[in-house]
XYZ file of N, CA and C in Angstrom:
819
model
N 55.137 -10.747 68.582
C 54.145 -11.524 67.942
C 54.760 -12.156 66.792
N 54.626 -13.494 66.445
C 55.253 -13.931 65.337
C 54.046 -14.838 64.538
N 54.446 -15.477 63.585
C 53.577 -16.170 62.711
C 52.582 -17.159 63.409
N 53.295 -17.884 64.297
C 52.694 -18.833 65.046
C 51.553 -18.365 65.949
N 51.589 -17.095 66.215
C 50.483 -16.349 67.136
C 49.116 -16.529 66.414
N 49.238 -16.634 65.085
C 47.891 -16.558 64.235
C 47.430 -17.908 63.900
N 48.057 -18.896 64.306
C 47.801 -20.335 63.880
C 47.538 -21.231 65.139
N 46.386 -21.930 65.132
C 46.124 -22.734 66.258
C 46.091 -24.224 65.987
N 47.099 -24.657 65.360
C 47.190 -26.014 65.082
C 46.309 -26.551 63.856
N 45.838 -25.583 63.103
C 45.066 -25.995 61.883
C 45.956 -25.612 60.612
N 45.397 -25.748 59.459
C 46.187 -25.542 58.273
C 46.828 -24.057 58.355
N 48.201 -24.207 58.189
C 48.972 -22.984 58.094
C 48.882 -22.172 56.790
N 48.728 -20.987 56.735
C 48.556 -20.169 55.677
C 49.742 -20.133 54.882
N 49.627 -19.870 53.518
C 50.916 -19.716 52.691
C 51.772 -18.638 53.227
N 53.076 -18.834 53.094
C 53.983 -17.699 53.490
C 53.791 -16.423 52.739
N 53.567 -15.344 53.294
C 53.660 -13.926 52.634
C 55.149 -13.712 52.342
N 55.315 -13.464 51.114
C 56.698 -13.162 50.597
C 57.448 -12.160 51.608
N 58.614 -12.584 52.076
C 59.255 -11.741 53.044
C 60.747 -11.552 52.613
N 61.157 -10.379 52.878
C 62.579 -10.035 52.549
C 63.055 -8.944 53.428
N 64.203 -9.025 54.088
C 64.608 -8.031 54.982
C 64.866 -6.732 54.235
N 64.337 -5.612 54.786
C 64.485 -4.269 54.129
C 65.799 -3.630 54.680
N 66.449 -2.984 53.701
C 67.661 -2.332 53.951
C 67.530 -0.953 54.062
N 68.182 -0.167 55.053
C 68.008 1.282 55.182
C 68.957 1.966 54.103
N 68.450 3.006 53.403
C 69.059 3.722 52.336
C 70.286 4.493 53.086
N 70.165 4.844 54.222
C 71.158 5.408 55.040
C 71.457 4.736 56.418
N 72.400 3.865 56.456
C 72.619 3.097 57.747
C 72.832 3.932 59.046
N 73.143 5.288 58.890
C 73.422 6.037 59.999
C 72.223 6.652 60.602
N 71.075 6.534 59.804
C 69.827 7.218 60.406
C 68.819 6.004 60.861
N 68.190 6.574 61.882
C 67.216 5.595 62.660
C 65.995 5.254 61.570
N 65.547 4.114 61.899
C 64.372 3.664 60.878
C 63.371 2.998 61.805
N 62.229 3.006 61.108
C 60.964 2.292 61.853
C 61.437 0.824 62.229
N 62.149 0.219 61.362
C 62.501 -1.176 61.541
C 63.601 -1.471 62.598
N 64.095 -0.308 63.228
C 65.036 -0.402 64.274
C 64.260 -0.541 65.577
N 62.880 -0.305 65.610
C 62.226 -0.415 66.765
C 62.044 -1.862 67.190
N 61.928 -2.308 68.372
C 61.666 -3.539 68.743
C 60.441 -4.229 68.109
N 60.358 -5.412 67.866
C 59.241 -5.945 67.096
C 57.913 -5.786 67.828
N 57.949 -5.812 69.275
C 56.753 -5.609 69.980
C 56.061 -4.282 69.693
N 56.951 -3.254 69.669
C 56.494 -1.810 69.345
C 55.958 -1.750 68.017
N 56.740 -2.389 67.060
C 56.146 -2.416 65.640
C 54.722 -2.974 65.650
N 54.600 -4.143 66.291
C 53.292 -4.820 66.369
C 52.267 -3.948 66.910
N 52.523 -3.093 67.840
C 51.598 -2.244 68.533
C 51.067 -1.125 67.531
N 52.174 -0.691 66.613
C 51.806 0.409 65.648
C 50.991 -0.241 64.528
N 51.382 -1.503 64.211
C 50.493 -2.191 63.078
C 48.982 -2.345 63.577
N 48.825 -2.701 64.932
C 47.535 -2.819 65.464
C 46.787 -1.357 65.400
N 47.448 -0.446 65.623
C 46.820 0.820 65.766
C 46.476 1.284 64.288
N 47.191 0.923 63.216
C 47.075 1.429 61.924
C 46.109 0.514 61.196
N 46.021 -0.878 61.582
C 45.291 -1.768 60.594
C 44.086 -2.481 61.329
N 43.880 -2.364 62.594
C 42.786 -2.963 63.316
C 41.727 -2.012 63.504
N 40.499 -2.241 63.235
C 39.399 -1.241 63.361
C 38.401 -1.874 64.244
N 37.619 -1.039 65.151
C 36.558 -1.503 65.764
C 35.303 -1.653 64.809
N 34.475 -2.549 65.200
C 33.263 -2.784 64.321
C 33.589 -3.887 63.238
N 33.158 -3.796 62.109
C 33.440 -4.723 61.130
C 33.788 -4.030 59.693
N 34.501 -4.641 58.922
C 34.889 -4.201 57.505
C 33.904 -4.928 56.692
N 32.928 -4.131 56.033
C 31.833 -4.509 55.261
C 32.111 -4.561 53.867
N 32.316 -5.635 53.172
C 32.357 -5.744 51.792
C 31.069 -5.763 51.047
N 30.616 -4.653 50.521
C 29.216 -4.501 50.130
C 28.965 -4.691 48.647
N 29.952 -4.687 47.830
C 29.749 -4.844 46.464
C 31.083 -5.244 45.655
N 30.862 -5.775 44.523
C 31.989 -6.044 43.620
C 32.024 -5.583 42.247
N 33.012 -4.993 41.846
C 32.995 -4.467 40.303
C 33.984 -5.443 39.566
N 33.479 -5.913 38.405
C 34.384 -6.792 37.685
C 34.985 -6.033 36.518
N 36.267 -6.293 36.280
C 36.947 -5.763 35.153
C 37.657 -6.965 34.534
N 38.225 -6.773 33.305
C 38.708 -7.763 32.562
C 39.967 -8.525 33.213
N 40.737 -7.742 34.048
C 41.866 -8.437 34.695
C 41.726 -8.446 36.308
N 40.638 -8.014 36.686
C 40.555 -7.941 38.172
C 39.147 -7.860 38.737
N 38.865 -8.144 39.935
C 37.685 -7.947 40.670
C 37.906 -7.032 41.808
N 37.266 -5.762 41.764
C 37.390 -4.749 42.860
C 36.290 -4.937 43.804
N 36.550 -5.158 45.091
C 35.685 -5.224 46.121
C 35.518 -3.913 46.827
N 34.426 -3.442 47.118
C 34.161 -2.137 47.717
C 33.803 -2.367 49.215
N 34.345 -1.562 50.090
C 34.171 -1.987 51.537
C 34.169 -0.672 52.327
N 33.342 -0.638 53.522
C 33.230 0.351 54.438
C 33.393 -0.243 55.812
N 33.699 0.613 56.724
C 33.721 0.200 58.218
C 32.351 0.427 58.758
N 31.749 -0.553 59.294
C 30.411 -0.409 59.942
C 30.359 -0.830 61.423
N 29.329 -0.378 62.087
C 29.175 -0.671 63.393
C 28.768 -2.111 63.646
N 29.247 -2.671 64.806
C 28.903 -4.070 65.153
C 29.010 -4.179 66.632
N 27.881 -4.643 67.201
C 27.860 -4.899 68.662
C 28.392 -3.694 69.520
N 27.881 -2.578 69.143
C 28.193 -1.312 69.912
C 29.611 -0.957 69.596
N 30.279 -1.396 68.677
C 31.684 -0.916 68.312
C 31.672 -0.501 66.852
N 32.555 0.528 66.723
C 32.703 1.144 65.378
C 31.854 2.266 65.101
N 31.987 2.909 63.933
C 31.267 4.195 63.635
C 29.880 4.054 63.667
N 29.128 5.287 64.067
C 27.609 5.277 64.125
C 27.020 5.236 62.621
N 27.850 5.587 61.565
C 27.421 5.549 60.286
C 28.652 4.959 59.502
N 28.370 4.370 58.285
C 29.527 3.585 57.565
C 30.634 4.654 57.284
N 31.762 4.219 57.348
C 33.159 5.058 57.261
C 33.935 4.436 56.217
N 34.357 5.254 55.229
C 35.231 4.778 54.180
C 36.424 4.132 54.759
N 36.800 3.093 54.253
C 37.929 2.316 54.826
C 39.256 2.975 54.971
N 39.468 3.946 53.851
C 40.784 4.718 53.974
C 40.849 5.647 55.090
N 39.663 6.100 55.758
C 39.722 6.950 56.797
C 40.066 6.371 58.152
N 39.883 5.095 58.160
C 40.151 4.374 59.392
C 41.330 3.363 59.392
N 41.639 2.813 58.294
C 42.629 1.833 58.177
C 43.695 2.260 57.139
N 45.083 2.264 57.616
C 46.226 2.776 56.963
C 46.895 1.635 56.167
N 46.134 1.163 55.010
C 46.466 0.126 54.214
C 47.813 0.495 53.491
N 48.160 1.718 53.333
C 49.236 1.971 52.632
C 50.566 1.539 53.321
N 50.472 1.292 54.608
C 51.655 0.774 55.417
C 52.072 -0.564 54.823
N 51.248 -1.284 54.143
C 51.544 -2.603 53.650
C 52.384 -2.496 52.327
N 52.527 -1.253 51.719
C 53.234 -1.071 50.628
C 54.529 -0.441 50.862
N 54.898 -0.248 52.062
C 56.140 0.459 52.281
C 57.380 -0.426 51.957
N 57.310 -1.747 52.372
C 58.405 -2.665 52.004
C 57.897 -3.946 52.207
N 58.691 -4.955 51.689
C 58.370 -6.279 51.800
C 58.365 -6.814 53.300
N 59.321 -6.391 53.984
C 59.265 -6.740 55.468
C 58.110 -6.180 56.173
N 57.745 -4.910 56.005
C 56.598 -4.410 56.729
C 55.332 -5.168 56.144
N 55.327 -5.488 54.989
C 54.116 -6.243 54.382
C 53.921 -7.533 55.093
N 55.102 -8.237 55.245
C 54.985 -9.558 55.787
C 54.655 -9.546 57.354
N 55.121 -8.491 57.978
C 54.988 -8.412 59.405
C 53.433 -7.915 59.684
N 52.922 -7.086 58.853
C 51.714 -6.506 59.237
C 50.440 -7.138 58.645
N 50.729 -7.986 57.487
C 49.579 -8.670 56.905
C 48.727 -9.547 57.886
N 49.517 -10.421 58.760
C 48.579 -11.236 59.658
C 47.834 -10.415 60.600
N 48.364 -9.240 61.020
C 47.532 -8.384 61.783
C 46.256 -7.982 61.249
N 46.432 -7.521 59.997
C 45.310 -7.001 59.251
C 44.188 -8.031 59.053
N 44.609 -9.239 58.730
C 43.603 -10.229 58.302
C 43.037 -11.045 59.591
N 43.903 -11.147 60.567
C 43.451 -12.109 61.656
C 42.746 -11.319 62.747
N 42.996 -10.056 62.886
C 42.493 -9.364 63.992
C 41.226 -8.654 63.623
N 40.915 -8.280 62.440
C 39.712 -7.674 61.999
C 38.452 -8.631 61.732
N 37.272 -7.975 61.905
C 36.006 -8.868 61.595
C 35.526 -8.274 60.195
N 35.391 -9.335 59.297
C 35.038 -9.093 57.887
C 33.665 -9.457 57.624
N 32.724 -8.612 57.422
C 31.401 -8.828 57.091
C 31.205 -8.959 55.426
N 30.863 -10.056 54.987
C 30.753 -10.254 53.542
C 29.328 -10.364 53.146
N 29.043 -9.731 51.790
C 27.762 -9.722 51.391
C 27.404 -11.047 50.601
N 28.580 -11.799 50.424
C 28.372 -12.991 49.516
C 29.555 -13.853 49.755
N 29.224 -15.234 49.816
C 30.516 -16.113 49.913
C 31.412 -16.113 48.766
N 31.131 -15.404 47.620
C 32.050 -15.272 46.588
C 33.158 -14.206 46.720
N 33.057 -13.457 47.933
C 34.004 -12.375 48.172
C 35.175 -13.073 48.610
N 36.237 -13.060 47.893
C 37.473 -13.828 48.162
C 38.675 -12.841 48.335
N 39.503 -13.150 49.202
C 40.831 -12.407 49.202
C 41.850 -13.284 48.465
N 42.908 -12.645 48.122
C 44.025 -13.324 47.438
C 44.301 -14.739 48.194
N 44.579 -15.758 47.479
C 44.933 -17.122 48.180
C 45.937 -17.046 49.265
N 46.997 -16.234 49.160
C 47.959 -16.162 50.185
C 47.645 -15.513 51.416
N 46.434 -14.781 51.360
C 46.027 -14.098 52.677
C 44.857 -14.838 53.224
N 44.108 -15.783 52.632
C 42.987 -16.418 53.137
C 43.167 -17.217 54.465
N 44.420 -17.777 54.586
C 44.720 -18.471 55.815
C 44.872 -17.706 56.990
N 44.890 -16.326 56.894
C 45.085 -15.467 58.085
C 43.679 -14.946 58.551
N 42.627 -15.175 57.590
C 41.471 -14.652 58.070
C 40.775 -15.466 59.357
N 40.432 -14.858 60.305
C 39.924 -15.528 61.595
C 38.508 -15.245 61.926
N 37.844 -14.164 61.382
C 36.603 -13.764 61.888
C 35.735 -13.237 60.768
N 34.635 -13.961 60.438
C 33.719 -13.528 59.256
C 32.355 -13.400 59.883
N 31.657 -12.233 59.548
C 30.208 -12.084 59.725
C 29.481 -12.265 58.436
N 28.523 -13.043 58.412
C 27.685 -13.305 57.083
C 26.300 -13.063 57.334
N 25.621 -12.023 56.946
C 24.177 -11.751 57.167
C 23.469 -12.701 56.186
N 22.298 -13.236 56.644
C 21.399 -14.178 55.974
C 20.022 -13.411 55.839
N 19.686 -13.064 54.456
C 18.454 -12.439 54.388
C 17.629 -13.199 53.266
N 18.223 -14.164 52.431
C 17.393 -14.518 51.324
C 16.455 -15.711 51.703
N 16.628 -16.330 52.896
C 15.676 -17.449 53.365
C 15.237 -17.241 54.786
N 15.501 -16.082 55.235
C 15.121 -15.897 56.602
C 13.771 -15.359 56.873
N 13.126 -14.748 55.852
C 11.796 -14.025 55.969
C 10.769 -15.033 56.520
N 10.821 -16.364 56.138
C 9.762 -17.239 56.740
C 9.854 -17.454 58.114
N 11.091 -17.059 58.740
C 11.254 -17.397 60.172
C 10.535 -16.213 61.052
N 10.033 -15.176 60.394
C 9.287 -14.081 61.042
C 7.829 -14.464 61.255
N 7.366 -15.666 60.972
C 6.058 -16.054 61.321
C 5.824 -16.248 62.665
N 4.611 -15.955 63.220
C 4.472 -16.098 64.604
C 3.940 -17.474 64.940
N 3.832 -18.301 63.957
C 3.391 -19.733 64.168
C 4.584 -20.638 64.272
N 4.881 -21.191 65.506
C 5.973 -21.977 65.653
C 6.298 -23.117 64.808
N 5.143 -23.680 64.360
C 5.139 -24.901 63.470
C 5.559 -24.402 62.208
N 5.306 -23.234 61.526
C 5.714 -22.648 60.309
C 7.215 -22.523 60.482
N 7.653 -21.774 61.640
C 9.053 -21.529 61.669
C 9.898 -22.781 61.818
N 9.407 -23.791 62.415
C 10.115 -25.131 62.433
C 10.287 -25.808 61.133
N 9.264 -25.674 60.219
C 9.275 -26.151 58.899
C 10.242 -25.515 58.123
N 10.295 -24.170 58.178
C 11.252 -23.461 57.268
C 12.701 -23.497 57.750
N 12.805 -23.575 59.105
C 14.090 -23.699 59.668
C 14.771 -25.009 59.179
N 14.005 -26.249 59.195
C 14.584 -27.456 58.802
C 14.799 -27.617 57.302
N 13.813 -27.023 56.525
C 13.727 -27.278 55.097
C 14.624 -26.291 54.387
N 14.800 -25.193 54.864
C 15.443 -23.961 54.040
C 16.616 -23.380 54.765
N 16.255 -22.860 55.983
C 17.210 -22.011 56.568
C 18.374 -22.646 57.139
N 18.297 -23.706 57.909
C 19.476 -24.487 58.371
C 20.382 -25.133 57.314
N 19.836 -25.733 56.339
C 20.519 -26.288 55.093
C 21.337 -25.128 54.511
N 20.807 -23.922 54.344
C 21.481 -22.854 53.765
C 22.665 -22.485 54.733
N 22.429 -22.367 55.985
C 23.513 -22.061 56.867
C 24.612 -23.076 56.696
N 24.390 -24.348 56.667
C 25.402 -25.273 56.680
C 26.198 -25.401 55.308
N 25.382 -25.117 54.147
C 25.959 -24.893 52.821
C 27.017 -23.729 52.838
N 26.626 -22.678 53.320
C 27.392 -21.354 53.300
C 28.593 -21.605 54.266
N 28.420 -22.234 55.444
C 29.446 -22.346 56.386
C 30.592 -23.296 55.810
N 30.108 -24.324 55.178
C 31.083 -25.421 54.677
C 31.921 -24.746 53.508
N 31.260 -23.877 52.680
C 31.850 -23.149 51.572
C 32.948 -22.334 52.189
N 32.489 -21.590 53.146
C 33.516 -20.489 53.683
C 34.560 -21.141 54.478
N 34.375 -22.305 55.067
C 35.496 -23.120 55.796
C 36.553 -23.534 54.767
N 35.936 -23.901 53.463
C 36.936 -24.328 52.494
C 37.803 -23.162 52.034
N 37.253 -21.982 51.924
C 38.039 -20.758 51.560
C 38.983 -20.266 52.538
N 38.433 -20.294 53.812
C 39.149 -19.678 54.922
C 39.368 -20.843 55.908
N 40.345 -21.588 55.886
C 40.474 -22.861 56.635
C 40.767 -22.545 58.114
N 41.270 -21.477 58.412
C 41.652 -21.055 59.808
C 40.730 -20.217 60.586
N 39.517 -20.240 60.206
C 38.468 -19.444 60.853
C 38.432 -19.719 62.258
N 38.165 -18.806 63.179
C 37.987 -18.985 64.546
C 36.382 -18.688 64.922
N 35.846 -17.788 64.271
C 34.441 -17.501 64.434
C 33.842 -17.188 62.957
N 32.658 -17.867 62.859
C 31.844 -17.531 61.552
C 30.542 -17.313 62.057
N 30.142 -16.097 62.036
C 28.810 -15.645 62.634
C 27.744 -15.426 61.566
N 26.678 -16.099 61.596
C 25.455 -15.860 60.678
C 24.446 -14.999 61.412
N 24.150 -13.890 60.841
C 23.285 -12.816 61.533
C 21.929 -13.001 60.815
N 20.831 -13.139 61.413
C 19.482 -13.003 60.760
C 19.174 -11.411 60.786
N 18.930 -11.112 59.406
C 18.744 -9.572 59.360
C 17.409 -9.165 59.587
N 17.125 -7.783 59.676
C 15.764 -7.293 59.715
C 15.027 -7.560 58.442
N 13.706 -7.645 58.682
C 12.846 -7.967 57.586
C 11.814 -6.928 57.396
N 11.482 -6.643 55.977
C 10.301 -5.713 55.755
C 10.816 -4.292 56.203
N 9.864 -3.692 57.044
C 10.137 -2.426 57.521
C 10.999 -2.344 58.743
N 12.308 -3.003 58.428
C 13.316 -3.007 59.593
C 12.768 -3.623 60.702
N 12.002 -4.701 60.686
C 11.517 -5.419 61.804
C 12.531 -6.528 62.319
N 12.938 -6.315 63.524
C 13.829 -7.293 64.197
C 13.127 -8.529 64.494
N 13.961 -9.652 64.271
C 13.331 -10.984 64.339
C 12.927 -11.197 65.889
N 11.861 -11.629 66.242
C 11.414 -12.083 67.500
C 11.107 -13.597 67.539
N 11.884 -14.433 67.766
C 11.658 -15.906 67.586
C 10.323 -16.371 68.192
N 9.510 -17.071 67.365
C 8.289 -17.684 67.831
C 8.339 -18.645 69.022
N 9.555 -19.343 68.987
C 9.589 -20.346 69.961
C 10.222 -19.968 71.240
N 10.362 -18.578 71.457
C 10.674 -17.906 72.737
C 9.391 -17.684 73.547
N 9.218 -18.129 74.746
C 8.041 -17.767 75.453
C 7.912 -16.321 76.011
N 6.801 -15.733 75.452
C 6.551 -14.391 75.714
C 5.567 -14.278 76.838
N 5.393 -13.033 77.309
C 4.400 -12.829 78.360
C 4.589 -13.506 79.728
N 5.991 -13.597 80.108
C 6.255 -14.271 81.315
C 5.935 -13.264 82.572
N 5.308 -13.747 83.522
C 5.026 -12.910 84.716
C 5.638 -13.444 85.919
N 5.956 -12.627 86.768
C 6.470 -12.998 88.137
C 8.055 -13.182 87.963
N 8.558 -13.279 89.255
C 10.007 -13.485 89.265
C 10.814 -12.189 88.901
N 12.174 -12.462 88.831
C 13.044 -11.331 88.572
C 13.270 -11.355 87.065
N 13.846 -10.085 86.572
C 14.098 -10.041 85.108
C 15.121 -11.282 84.783
N 16.189 -11.363 85.624
C 17.109 -12.426 85.312
C 16.446 -13.729 85.176
N 15.659 -14.042 86.079
C 14.861 -15.265 86.017
C 14.063 -15.552 84.771
N 13.380 -14.530 84.230
C 12.616 -14.556 83.052
C 13.552 -14.753 81.676
N 14.651 -14.018 81.820
C 15.650 -14.105 80.740
C 16.178 -15.557 80.708
N 16.532 -16.191 81.897
C 17.081 -17.586 81.911
C 15.954 -18.466 81.323
N 14.684 -18.316 81.553
C 13.676 -19.129 80.950
C 13.611 -19.060 79.481
N 13.688 -17.890 79.039
C 13.681 -17.696 77.543
C 14.823 -18.247 76.856
N 16.058 -18.152 77.506
C 17.283 -18.675 76.773
C 17.145 -20.181 76.898
N 16.719 -20.782 77.972
C 16.702 -22.211 78.096
C 15.654 -22.827 77.143
N 14.564 -22.107 76.892
C 13.520 -22.554 75.943
C 13.984 -22.508 74.450
N 14.663 -21.447 74.225
C 15.337 -21.324 72.839
C 16.248 -22.414 72.564
N 17.110 -22.648 73.580
C 18.131 -23.815 73.405
C 17.555 -25.097 73.179
N 16.530 -25.362 73.909
C 15.679 -26.630 73.753
C 15.120 -26.696 72.421
N 14.470 -25.677 71.803
C 14.014 -25.758 70.589
C 14.975 -25.962 69.480
N 16.187 -25.283 69.681
C 17.205 -25.462 68.607
C 17.897 -26.797 68.660
N 17.931 -27.408 69.871
C 18.826 -28.703 69.956
C 18.697 -29.684 68.839
N 17.492 -30.031 68.491
C 17.319 -31.068 67.390
C 17.270 -30.532 65.918
N 17.353 -29.240 65.869
C 17.113 -28.518 64.645
C 18.414 -28.132 64.020
N 19.476 -28.235 64.740
C 20.705 -27.632 64.246
C 21.977 -28.766 64.195
N 21.702 -29.801 63.537
C 22.891 -30.795 63.369
C 23.960 -30.217 62.787
N 25.142 -30.467 63.095
C 26.382 -29.935 62.389
C 27.703 -30.740 62.764
N 28.441 -30.823 61.731
C 29.681 -31.629 61.957
C 30.738 -30.865 62.839
N 31.815 -31.518 63.324
C 32.768 -30.854 64.219
C 33.393 -29.537 63.597
N 33.670 -29.729 62.322
C 34.305 -28.413 61.792
C 33.484 -27.217 61.751
N 32.193 -27.424 61.508
C 31.299 -26.268 61.548
C 30.934 -25.795 62.945
N 30.822 -26.881 63.798
C 30.519 -26.587 65.237
C 31.649 -25.869 65.975
N 32.778 -25.964 65.494
C 33.924 -25.290 66.013
C 33.925 -23.855 65.858
N 33.356 -23.389 64.823
C 33.397 -21.896 64.551
C 32.144 -21.243 64.614
N 31.018 -21.967 64.403
C 29.741 -21.287 64.049
C 29.063 -20.480 65.203
N 28.572 -19.326 64.900
C 27.964 -18.564 65.884
C 26.591 -18.055 65.201
N 25.495 -17.666 65.866
C 24.415 -17.158 65.395
C 23.953 -15.967 66.091
N 23.389 -14.967 65.475
C 22.961 -13.802 66.197
C 21.790 -13.088 65.367
N 20.985 -12.347 66.030
C 20.045 -11.588 65.422
C 20.483 -10.026 65.259
N 20.393 -9.610 64.038
C 20.786 -8.287 63.677
C 19.677 -7.216 63.910
N 19.908 -6.301 64.611
C 18.943 -5.272 64.997
C 19.239 -4.532 66.275
N 18.405 -3.809 66.760
C 18.498 -3.002 68.048
C 18.655 -4.103 69.114
N 19.274 -3.455 70.251
C 19.596 -4.441 71.431
C 18.191 -4.804 71.988
N 17.203 -4.057 71.990
C 15.861 -4.359 72.440
C 14.730 -3.907 71.500
N 13.623 -4.597 71.653
C 12.486 -4.296 70.847
C 11.854 -2.963 71.530
N 11.694 -1.975 70.658
C 11.250 -0.715 71.149
C 9.714 -0.478 71.056
N 9.024 -1.599 70.630
C 7.614 -1.479 70.432
C 6.773 -1.592 71.622
N 7.434 -2.114 72.777
C 6.658 -2.204 73.980
C 5.876 -3.518 74.017
N 4.915 -3.672 74.942
C 4.256 -5.019 75.061
C 5.019 -6.024 75.556
N 4.531 -7.162 75.534
C 5.103 -8.458 76.083
C 6.440 -8.796 75.553
N 6.808 -8.378 74.413
C 7.971 -8.638 73.808
C 9.127 -7.720 73.977
N 8.775 -6.590 74.752
C 9.821 -5.501 74.869
C 10.946 -5.820 75.722
N 10.792 -6.898 76.552
C 11.847 -7.228 77.407
C 12.993 -8.145 76.759
N 12.567 -8.643 75.583
C 13.513 -9.453 74.924
C 14.678 -8.730 74.232
N 16.013 -9.383 74.697
C 17.241 -8.842 74.245
C 17.807 -9.748 73.142
N 18.155 -9.126 72.039
C 18.703 -10.064 70.957
C 19.845 -10.972 71.251
N 20.623 -10.539 72.261
C 21.778 -11.377 72.647
C 21.334 -12.727 73.307
N 20.044 -12.778 73.765
C 19.612 -14.007 74.359
C 19.590 -15.151 73.436
N 19.293 -14.864 72.027
C 19.345 -15.763 71.028
C 20.809 -16.380 70.774
N 21.694 -15.377 70.752
C 23.051 -15.696 70.565
C 23.623 -16.588 71.773
N 23.215 -16.266 72.965
C 23.605 -17.015 74.118
C 22.953 -18.491 74.144
N 21.770 -18.569 73.633
C 21.138 -19.891 73.455
C 21.813 -20.799 72.427
N 22.170 -20.223 71.423
C 22.812 -20.957 70.347
C 24.297 -21.357 70.732
N 24.913 -20.444 71.472
C 26.338 -20.802 71.902
C 26.235 -21.837 72.946
N 25.276 -21.915 73.837
C 25.267 -22.856 74.779
C 24.888 -24.217 74.022
N 24.136 -24.267 72.977
C 23.777 -25.410 72.230
C 24.996 -25.910 71.602
N 25.736 -25.003 71.046
C 27.158 -25.443 70.253
C 27.988 -26.012 71.335
N 28.089 -25.533 72.368
C 29.161 -25.997 73.479
C 28.637 -27.426 73.988
N 27.339 -27.647 73.953
C 26.829 -28.910 74.432
C 26.752 -29.995 73.478
N 27.047 -29.704 72.202
C 26.969 -30.724 71.105
C 28.014 -31.697 71.310
């Protein structure tokens, strides 16, 4: 794996400082004597984690900003409860030598999913170009979407929610120009209530489960089509999802709804734009 494996024709990240490391004793075997393919496998085991790396806070000091992070579960991957980063990610490997730092850095930043609590969470400039996958929860404007009145939802979507999505997306793309996926997730509201879109048809009867699912996805996509204008740069990377349980556990006519249906509807919309 080389540097070009992390770039797909977009802006190349600044070079991470590289220098060949020399063995203290040439007669002894070294980690760097291993083939590059094996070293990359080790970097992946040491630096790539299932789930997401969640930056949840930032402490400011006169000369630095310290971001706090934990490993969290995402889409059935990762720990069942937040895990300190140092227990899952062997970042000390990056400080062994300049050569290891240069070889392993792209693996760390391009292969992990980073969940940010704010668009102000920034990595050092020389690393930003390697970041490929970001998850950004939205909670400040999404509470109005929980209305059961589709007219109210449409109003707040157009006036507040979607403009906020575009604003944050464009800002993050300026900071991280080589993003491959930028996923905005609609968080639970109030007493951990998972969003059930008012524009999805409930209470469907008859037919197979698969057929009812297809009807809901198609209806959601039709509703979203004229409410989600986006330029090509945003369209290339943008994803949307509902954060919450895989299914609504309250029973009733909404219990069949699966949160991945919304993501599927939006992906189809994005592909058709």
